[in-house]
CSV table of C-alpha atoms and ligand atoms in Angstrom, one decimal:
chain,number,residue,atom,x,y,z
A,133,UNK,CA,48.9,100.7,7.4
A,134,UNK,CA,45.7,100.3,4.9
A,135,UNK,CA,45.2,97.0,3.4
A,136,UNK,CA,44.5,96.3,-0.2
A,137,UNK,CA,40.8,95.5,-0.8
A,138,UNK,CA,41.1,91.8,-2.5
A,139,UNK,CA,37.9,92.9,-4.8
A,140,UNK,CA,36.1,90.0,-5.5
A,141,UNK,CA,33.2,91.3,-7.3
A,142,UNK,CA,35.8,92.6,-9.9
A,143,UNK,CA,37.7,89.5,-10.1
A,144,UNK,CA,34.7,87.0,-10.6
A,145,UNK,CA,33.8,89.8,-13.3
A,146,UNK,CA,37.2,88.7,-15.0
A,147,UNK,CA,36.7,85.1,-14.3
A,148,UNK,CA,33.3,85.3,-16.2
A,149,UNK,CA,34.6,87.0,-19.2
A,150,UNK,CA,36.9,83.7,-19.5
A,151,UNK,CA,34.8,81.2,-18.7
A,152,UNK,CA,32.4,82.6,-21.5
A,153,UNK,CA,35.1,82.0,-23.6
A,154,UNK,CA,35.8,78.4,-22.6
A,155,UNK,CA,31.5,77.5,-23.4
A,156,UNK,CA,32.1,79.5,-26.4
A,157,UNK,CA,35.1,77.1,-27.5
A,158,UNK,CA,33.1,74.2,-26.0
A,159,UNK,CA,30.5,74.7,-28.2
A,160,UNK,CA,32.7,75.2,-31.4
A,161,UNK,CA,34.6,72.1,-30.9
A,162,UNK,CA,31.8,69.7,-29.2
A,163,UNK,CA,28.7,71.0,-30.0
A,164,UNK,CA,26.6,71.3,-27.5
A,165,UNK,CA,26.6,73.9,-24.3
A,166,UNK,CA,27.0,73.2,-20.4
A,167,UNK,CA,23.7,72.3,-18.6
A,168,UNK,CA,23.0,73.0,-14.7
A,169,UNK,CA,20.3,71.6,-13.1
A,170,UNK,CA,19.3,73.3,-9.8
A,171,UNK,CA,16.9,71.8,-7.6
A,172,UNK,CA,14.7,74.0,-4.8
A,173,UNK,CA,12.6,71.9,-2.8
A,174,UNK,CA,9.8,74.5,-0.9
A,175,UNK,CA,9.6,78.8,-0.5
A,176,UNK,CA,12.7,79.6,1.5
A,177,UNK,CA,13.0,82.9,0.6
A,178,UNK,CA,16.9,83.1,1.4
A,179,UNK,CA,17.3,80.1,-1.0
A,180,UNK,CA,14.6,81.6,-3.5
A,181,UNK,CA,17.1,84.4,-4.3
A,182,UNK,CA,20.5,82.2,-4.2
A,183,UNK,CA,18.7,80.3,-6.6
A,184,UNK,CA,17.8,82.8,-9.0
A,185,UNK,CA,21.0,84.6,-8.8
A,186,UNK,CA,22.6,81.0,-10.1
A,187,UNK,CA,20.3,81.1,-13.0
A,188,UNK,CA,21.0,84.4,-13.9
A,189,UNK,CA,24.6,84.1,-13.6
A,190,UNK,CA,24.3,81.1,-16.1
A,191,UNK,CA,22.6,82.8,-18.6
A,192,UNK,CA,24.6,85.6,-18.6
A,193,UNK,CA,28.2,83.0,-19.8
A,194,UNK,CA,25.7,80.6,-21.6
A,195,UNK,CA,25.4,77.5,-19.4
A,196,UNK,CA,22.1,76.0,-19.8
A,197,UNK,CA,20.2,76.2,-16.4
A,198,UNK,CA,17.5,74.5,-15.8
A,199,UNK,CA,15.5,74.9,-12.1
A,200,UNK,CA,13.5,72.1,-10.7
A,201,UNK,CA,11.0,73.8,-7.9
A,202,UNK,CA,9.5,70.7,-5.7
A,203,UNK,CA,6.9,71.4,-3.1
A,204,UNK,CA,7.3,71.3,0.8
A,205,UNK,CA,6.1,68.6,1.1
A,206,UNK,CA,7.4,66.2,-1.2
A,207,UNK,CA,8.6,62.7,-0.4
A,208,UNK,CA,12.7,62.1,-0.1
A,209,UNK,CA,11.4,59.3,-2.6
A,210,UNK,CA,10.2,61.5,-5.0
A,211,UNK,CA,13.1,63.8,-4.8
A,212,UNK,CA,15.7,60.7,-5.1
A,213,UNK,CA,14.1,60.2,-8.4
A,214,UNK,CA,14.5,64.1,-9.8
A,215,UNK,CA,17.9,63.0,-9.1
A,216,UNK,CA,18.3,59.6,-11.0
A,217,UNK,CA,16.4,61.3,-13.8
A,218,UNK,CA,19.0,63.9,-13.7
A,219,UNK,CA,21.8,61.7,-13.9
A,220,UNK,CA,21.0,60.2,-16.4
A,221,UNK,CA,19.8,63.1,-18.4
A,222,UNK,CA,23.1,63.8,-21.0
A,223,UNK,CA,22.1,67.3,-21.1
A,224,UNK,CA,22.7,67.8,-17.6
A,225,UNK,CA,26.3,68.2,-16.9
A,226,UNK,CA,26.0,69.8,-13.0
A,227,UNK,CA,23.9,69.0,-10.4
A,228,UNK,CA,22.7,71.2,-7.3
A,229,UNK,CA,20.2,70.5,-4.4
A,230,UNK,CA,20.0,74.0,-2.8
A,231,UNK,CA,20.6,73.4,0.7
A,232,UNK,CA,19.0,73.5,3.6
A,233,UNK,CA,16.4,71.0,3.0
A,234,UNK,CA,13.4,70.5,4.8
A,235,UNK,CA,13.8,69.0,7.9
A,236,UNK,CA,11.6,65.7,6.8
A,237,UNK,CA,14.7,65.4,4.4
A,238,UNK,CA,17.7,63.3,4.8
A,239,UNK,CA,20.2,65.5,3.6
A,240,UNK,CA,22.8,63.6,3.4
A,241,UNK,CA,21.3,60.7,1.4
A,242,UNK,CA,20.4,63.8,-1.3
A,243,UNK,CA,23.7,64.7,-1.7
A,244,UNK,CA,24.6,61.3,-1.6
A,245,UNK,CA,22.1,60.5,-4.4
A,246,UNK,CA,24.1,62.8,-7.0
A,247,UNK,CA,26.4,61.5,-9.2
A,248,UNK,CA,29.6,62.0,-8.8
A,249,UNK,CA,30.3,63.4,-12.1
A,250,UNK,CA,28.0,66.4,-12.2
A,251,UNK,CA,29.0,67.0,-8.1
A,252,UNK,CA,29.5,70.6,-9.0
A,253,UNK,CA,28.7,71.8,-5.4
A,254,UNK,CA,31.5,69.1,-4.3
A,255,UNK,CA,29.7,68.2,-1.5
A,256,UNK,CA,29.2,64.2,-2.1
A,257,UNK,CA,31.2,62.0,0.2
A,258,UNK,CA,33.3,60.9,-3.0
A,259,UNK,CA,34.4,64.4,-4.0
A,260,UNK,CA,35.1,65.5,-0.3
A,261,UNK,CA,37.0,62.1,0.1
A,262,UNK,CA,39.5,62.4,-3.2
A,263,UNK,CA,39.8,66.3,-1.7
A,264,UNK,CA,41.0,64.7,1.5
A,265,UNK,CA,43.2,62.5,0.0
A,266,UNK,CA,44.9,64.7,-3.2
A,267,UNK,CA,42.6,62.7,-6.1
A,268,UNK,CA,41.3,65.5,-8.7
A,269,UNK,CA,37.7,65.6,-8.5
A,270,UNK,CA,35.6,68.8,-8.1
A,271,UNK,CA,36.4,71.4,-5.3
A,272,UNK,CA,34.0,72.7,-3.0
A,273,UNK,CA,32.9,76.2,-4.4
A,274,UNK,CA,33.3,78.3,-2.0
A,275,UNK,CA,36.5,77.2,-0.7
A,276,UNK,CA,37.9,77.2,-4.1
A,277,UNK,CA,37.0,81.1,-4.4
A,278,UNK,CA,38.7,81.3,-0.9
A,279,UNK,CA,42.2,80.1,-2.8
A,280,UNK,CA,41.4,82.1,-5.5
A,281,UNK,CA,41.1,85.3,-3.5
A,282,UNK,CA,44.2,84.0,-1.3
A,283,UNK,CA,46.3,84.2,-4.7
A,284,UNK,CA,45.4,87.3,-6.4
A,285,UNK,CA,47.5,89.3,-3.7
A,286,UNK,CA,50.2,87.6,-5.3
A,287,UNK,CA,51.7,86.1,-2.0
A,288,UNK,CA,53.0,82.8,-2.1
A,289,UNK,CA,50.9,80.3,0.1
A,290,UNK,CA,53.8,78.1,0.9
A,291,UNK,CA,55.0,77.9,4.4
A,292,UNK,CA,52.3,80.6,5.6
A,293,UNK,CA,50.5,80.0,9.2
A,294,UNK,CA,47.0,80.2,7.8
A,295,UNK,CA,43.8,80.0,10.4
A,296,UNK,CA,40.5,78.7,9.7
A,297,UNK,CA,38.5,79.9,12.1
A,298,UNK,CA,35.2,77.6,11.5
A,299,UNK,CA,35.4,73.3,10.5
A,300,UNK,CA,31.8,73.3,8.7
A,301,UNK,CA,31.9,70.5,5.5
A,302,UNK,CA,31.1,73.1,3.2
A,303,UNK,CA,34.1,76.0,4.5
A,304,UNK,CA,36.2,75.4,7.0
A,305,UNK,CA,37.3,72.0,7.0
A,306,UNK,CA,37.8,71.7,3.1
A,307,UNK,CA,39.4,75.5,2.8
A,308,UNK,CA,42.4,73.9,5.4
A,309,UNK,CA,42.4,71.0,4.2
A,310,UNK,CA,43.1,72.8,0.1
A,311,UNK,CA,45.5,75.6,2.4
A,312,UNK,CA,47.2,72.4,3.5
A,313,UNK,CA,47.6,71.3,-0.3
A,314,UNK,CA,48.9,74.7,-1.1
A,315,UNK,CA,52.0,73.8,1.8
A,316,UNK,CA,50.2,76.7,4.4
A,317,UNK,CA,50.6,75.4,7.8
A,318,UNK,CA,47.3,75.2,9.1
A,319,UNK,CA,45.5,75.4,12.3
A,320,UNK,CA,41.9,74.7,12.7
A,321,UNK,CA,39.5,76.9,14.9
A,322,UNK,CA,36.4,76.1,16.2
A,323,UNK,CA,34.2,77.1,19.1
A,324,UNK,CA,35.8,75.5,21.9
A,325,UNK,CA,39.3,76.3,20.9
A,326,UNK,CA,41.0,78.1,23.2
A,327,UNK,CA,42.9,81.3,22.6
A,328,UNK,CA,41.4,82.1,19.9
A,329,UNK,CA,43.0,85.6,19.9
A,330,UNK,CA,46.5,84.3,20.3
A,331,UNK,CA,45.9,81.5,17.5
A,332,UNK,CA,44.6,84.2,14.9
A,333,UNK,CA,46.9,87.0,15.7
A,334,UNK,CA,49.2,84.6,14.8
A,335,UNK,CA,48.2,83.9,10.9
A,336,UNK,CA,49.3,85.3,8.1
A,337,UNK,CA,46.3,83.9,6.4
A,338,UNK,CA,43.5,84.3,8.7
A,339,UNK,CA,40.0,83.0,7.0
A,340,UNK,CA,36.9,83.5,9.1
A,341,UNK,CA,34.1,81.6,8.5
A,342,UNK,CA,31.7,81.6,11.7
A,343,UNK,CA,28.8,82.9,11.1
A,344,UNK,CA,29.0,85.5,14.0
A,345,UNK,CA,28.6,88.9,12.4
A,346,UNK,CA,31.4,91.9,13.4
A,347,UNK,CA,33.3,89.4,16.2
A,348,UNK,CA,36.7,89.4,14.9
A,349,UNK,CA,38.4,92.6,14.9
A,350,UNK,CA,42.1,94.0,14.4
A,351,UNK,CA,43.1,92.6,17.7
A,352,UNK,CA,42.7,89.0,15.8
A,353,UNK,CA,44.9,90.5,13.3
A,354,UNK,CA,48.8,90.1,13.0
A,355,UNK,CA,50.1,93.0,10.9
A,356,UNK,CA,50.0,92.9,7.4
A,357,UNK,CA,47.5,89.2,7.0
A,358,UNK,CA,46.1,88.7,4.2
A,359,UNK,CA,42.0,88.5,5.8
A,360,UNK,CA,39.7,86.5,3.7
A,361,UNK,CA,36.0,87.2,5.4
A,362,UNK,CA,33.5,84.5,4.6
A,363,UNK,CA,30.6,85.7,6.8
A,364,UNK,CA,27.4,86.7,5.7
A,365,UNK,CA,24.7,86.9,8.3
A,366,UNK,CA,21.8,89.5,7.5
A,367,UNK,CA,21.8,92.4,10.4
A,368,UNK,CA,18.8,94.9,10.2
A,369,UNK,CA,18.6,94.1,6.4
A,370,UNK,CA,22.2,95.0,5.7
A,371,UNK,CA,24.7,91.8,5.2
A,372,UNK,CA,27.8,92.0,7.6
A,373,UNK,CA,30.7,89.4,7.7
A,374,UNK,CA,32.5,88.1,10.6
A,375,UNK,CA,35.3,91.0,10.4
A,376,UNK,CA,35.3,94.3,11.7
A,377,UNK,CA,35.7,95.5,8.3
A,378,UNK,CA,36.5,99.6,9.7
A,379,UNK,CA,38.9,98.5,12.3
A,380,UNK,CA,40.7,95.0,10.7
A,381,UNK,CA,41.7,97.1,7.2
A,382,UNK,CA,44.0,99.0,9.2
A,383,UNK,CA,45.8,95.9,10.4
A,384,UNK,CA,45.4,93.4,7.5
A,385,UNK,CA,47.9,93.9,4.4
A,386,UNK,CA,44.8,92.6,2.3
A,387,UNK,CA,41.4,91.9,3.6
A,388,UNK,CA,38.1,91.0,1.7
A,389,UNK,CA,34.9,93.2,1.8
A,390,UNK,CA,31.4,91.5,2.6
A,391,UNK,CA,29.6,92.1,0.3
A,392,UNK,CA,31.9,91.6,-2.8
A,393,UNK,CA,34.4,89.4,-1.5
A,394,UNK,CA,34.0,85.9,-0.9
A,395,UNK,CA,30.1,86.0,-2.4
A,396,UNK,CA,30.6,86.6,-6.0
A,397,UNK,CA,33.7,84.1,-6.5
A,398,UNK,CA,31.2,81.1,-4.8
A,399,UNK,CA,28.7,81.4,-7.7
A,400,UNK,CA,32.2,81.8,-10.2
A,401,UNK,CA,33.2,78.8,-9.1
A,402,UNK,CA,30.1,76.9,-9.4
A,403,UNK,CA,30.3,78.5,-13.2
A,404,UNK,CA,33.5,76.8,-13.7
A,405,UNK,CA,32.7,72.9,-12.2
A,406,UNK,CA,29.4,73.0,-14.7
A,407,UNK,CA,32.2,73.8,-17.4
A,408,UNK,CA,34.8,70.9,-16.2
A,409,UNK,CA,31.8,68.6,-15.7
A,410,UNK,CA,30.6,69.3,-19.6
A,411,UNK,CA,34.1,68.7,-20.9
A,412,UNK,CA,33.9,65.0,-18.7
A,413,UNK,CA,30.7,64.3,-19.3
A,414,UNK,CA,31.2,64.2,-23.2
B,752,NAP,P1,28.4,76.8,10.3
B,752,NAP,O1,28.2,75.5,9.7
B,752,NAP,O2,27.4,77.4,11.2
B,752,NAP,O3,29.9,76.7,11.0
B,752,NAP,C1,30.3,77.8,11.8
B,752,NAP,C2,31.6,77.4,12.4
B,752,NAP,O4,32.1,78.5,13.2
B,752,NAP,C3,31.5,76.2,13.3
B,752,NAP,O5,32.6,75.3,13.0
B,752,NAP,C4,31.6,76.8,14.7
B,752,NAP,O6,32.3,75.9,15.6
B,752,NAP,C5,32.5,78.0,14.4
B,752,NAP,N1,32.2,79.0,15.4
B,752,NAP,C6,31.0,79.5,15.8
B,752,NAP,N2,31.2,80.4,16.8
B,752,NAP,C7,32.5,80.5,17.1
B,752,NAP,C8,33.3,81.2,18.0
B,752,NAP,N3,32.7,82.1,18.8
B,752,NAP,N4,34.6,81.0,18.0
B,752,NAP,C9,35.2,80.1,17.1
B,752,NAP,N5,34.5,79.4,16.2
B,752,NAP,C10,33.2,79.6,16.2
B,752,NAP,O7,28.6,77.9,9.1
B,752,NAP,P2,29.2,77.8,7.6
B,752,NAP,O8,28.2,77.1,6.8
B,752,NAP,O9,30.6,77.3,7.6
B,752,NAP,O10,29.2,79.3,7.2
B,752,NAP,C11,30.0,80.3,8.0
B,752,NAP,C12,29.6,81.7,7.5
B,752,NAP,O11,30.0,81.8,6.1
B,752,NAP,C13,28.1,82.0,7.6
B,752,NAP,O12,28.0,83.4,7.8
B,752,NAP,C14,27.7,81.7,6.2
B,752,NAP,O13,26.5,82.5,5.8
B,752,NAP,C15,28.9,82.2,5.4
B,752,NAP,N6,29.0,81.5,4.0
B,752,NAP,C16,29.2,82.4,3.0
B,752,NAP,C17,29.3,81.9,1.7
B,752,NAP,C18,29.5,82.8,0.6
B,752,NAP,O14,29.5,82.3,-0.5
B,752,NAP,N7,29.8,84.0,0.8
B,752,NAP,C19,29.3,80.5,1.5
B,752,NAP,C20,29.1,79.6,2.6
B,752,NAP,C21,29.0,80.2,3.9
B,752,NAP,P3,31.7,74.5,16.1
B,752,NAP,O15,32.0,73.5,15.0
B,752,NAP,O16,32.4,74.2,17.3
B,752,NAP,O17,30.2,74.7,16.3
């Protein structure tokens, strides 16, 4: 058997097209265009290129981006007050603190900091907290290309045994806990599980999100899975993903490349919570 490549460059091409349309009719009926604010505190060059991919991407629809670079060394009191300016800026519909942050930083009271409204990362404790209990609110980007990807093999998600492998607060735990929404049954993995083998072999949606390049190959793989890959991890200059891509494709019934799987439908999705958070923020 040879899975089907779930391609996600192609399908956050298609998202795009749409969402262009949606600032298009934005503008038409309200007036004015989607505005991200993306703020890079210091030189990380990792988060140098994440950030200017995010701009790019928003020109290219039409969102209004706007990048906020902050020193090293600034104060967390200075950057609190980007923020408040930011919230209350009404042409500022998103707001994004590329993460990490340095360590003098209290990330968490950043995060915190953002309003609730233009949490288009979904990271603030409010957003995760109507995730956890069903309230609509924004969903965390990359988990919400993770269900995205999921669908477009046209499976239904209902009564699946998906496995998370990986509980971080910005993958694992919120992809199970929207898998759980979607009626999968879902089992959480984590470094000290045990079995890990036996547990994934088991899932008919298996998501992978560890951060441990080329350690889950087809022996983790029941037959015919839909594989959803979320690793990225930089080896020798070349990006590799948690899968054995070579070996798993001739297990899986779908799987997801890296690069051009999980990637490109993360930055989508960021795409369309500035566009939600324009049409609430009137
Ligand atoms: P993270 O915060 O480091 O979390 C990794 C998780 O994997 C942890 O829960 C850890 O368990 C678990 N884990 C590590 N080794 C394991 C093992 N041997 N067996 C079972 N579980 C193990 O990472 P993250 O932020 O969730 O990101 C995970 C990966 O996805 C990274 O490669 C990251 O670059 C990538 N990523 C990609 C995108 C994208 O848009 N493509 C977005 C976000 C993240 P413990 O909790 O027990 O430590």
């Amino acid at each position: 058997m040879t899975a089907k490549i779930i391609d996600g460059k192609a399908l956050a091409s298609r998202i795009r097209s749409s969402l262009k349309n949606d600032i298009q009719k934005l503008s038409r009926e309200k007036g004015y265009l989607p505005g991200l604010a993306v703020i890079l505190v210091g030189k990380d060059p990792a988060s140098q290129i994440y950030v200017r991919n995010k701009e790019k991407a928003c020109k290219e629809i039409g969102i209004e981006s706007r990048v906020i670079y902050m020193e090293e060394n600034i104060s967390q009191d200075e950057l609190l007050r980007e923020i408040n300016t930011l919230n209350n800026d009404k042409s500022i519909h998103g707001i994004l603190v590329q993460l990490p942050l340095p360590s003098h930083i209290d990330e968490d009271a950043v995060i915190s900091a953002i309003d609730p409204m233009k949490d288009v990362d979904g990271f603030h404790p409010v957003t995760t907290g109507k995730l956890f209990v069903g309230q609509m609110g924004f969903e965390p980007c990359t988990p919400k290309g993770i269900i995205t990807l999921i669908k477009e093999t046209g499976q239904d998600i209902t009564g699946k045994h998906a496995v998370v492998i990986g509980r971080s607060n910005i993958v694992g735990k919120p992809v199970a806990i929207m898998l759980l929404r979607e009626n999968a049954t879902v089992t959480i993995c984590h470094s000290k599980t045990k079995k890990l083998k036996e547990i994934s072999k088991n899932a008919d949606i298996l998501v992978v999100a560890m951060g441990r390049p080329e350690s889950i190959d087809d022996g983790y793989i029941k037959e015919g899975a839909i594989v959803i890959d979320v690793g990225t991890t930089r080896v020798d200059g070349k990006l590799k993903g948690d899968v054995v891509f070579d070996k798993a494709v001739h297990k899986a019934g779908w799987i997801t490349p890296v690069p051009g799987g999980v990637g490109p439908m993360t930055i989508t999705m960021l795409l369309k919570n500035t566009i939600l958070a324009a049409y609430g923020n009137e």
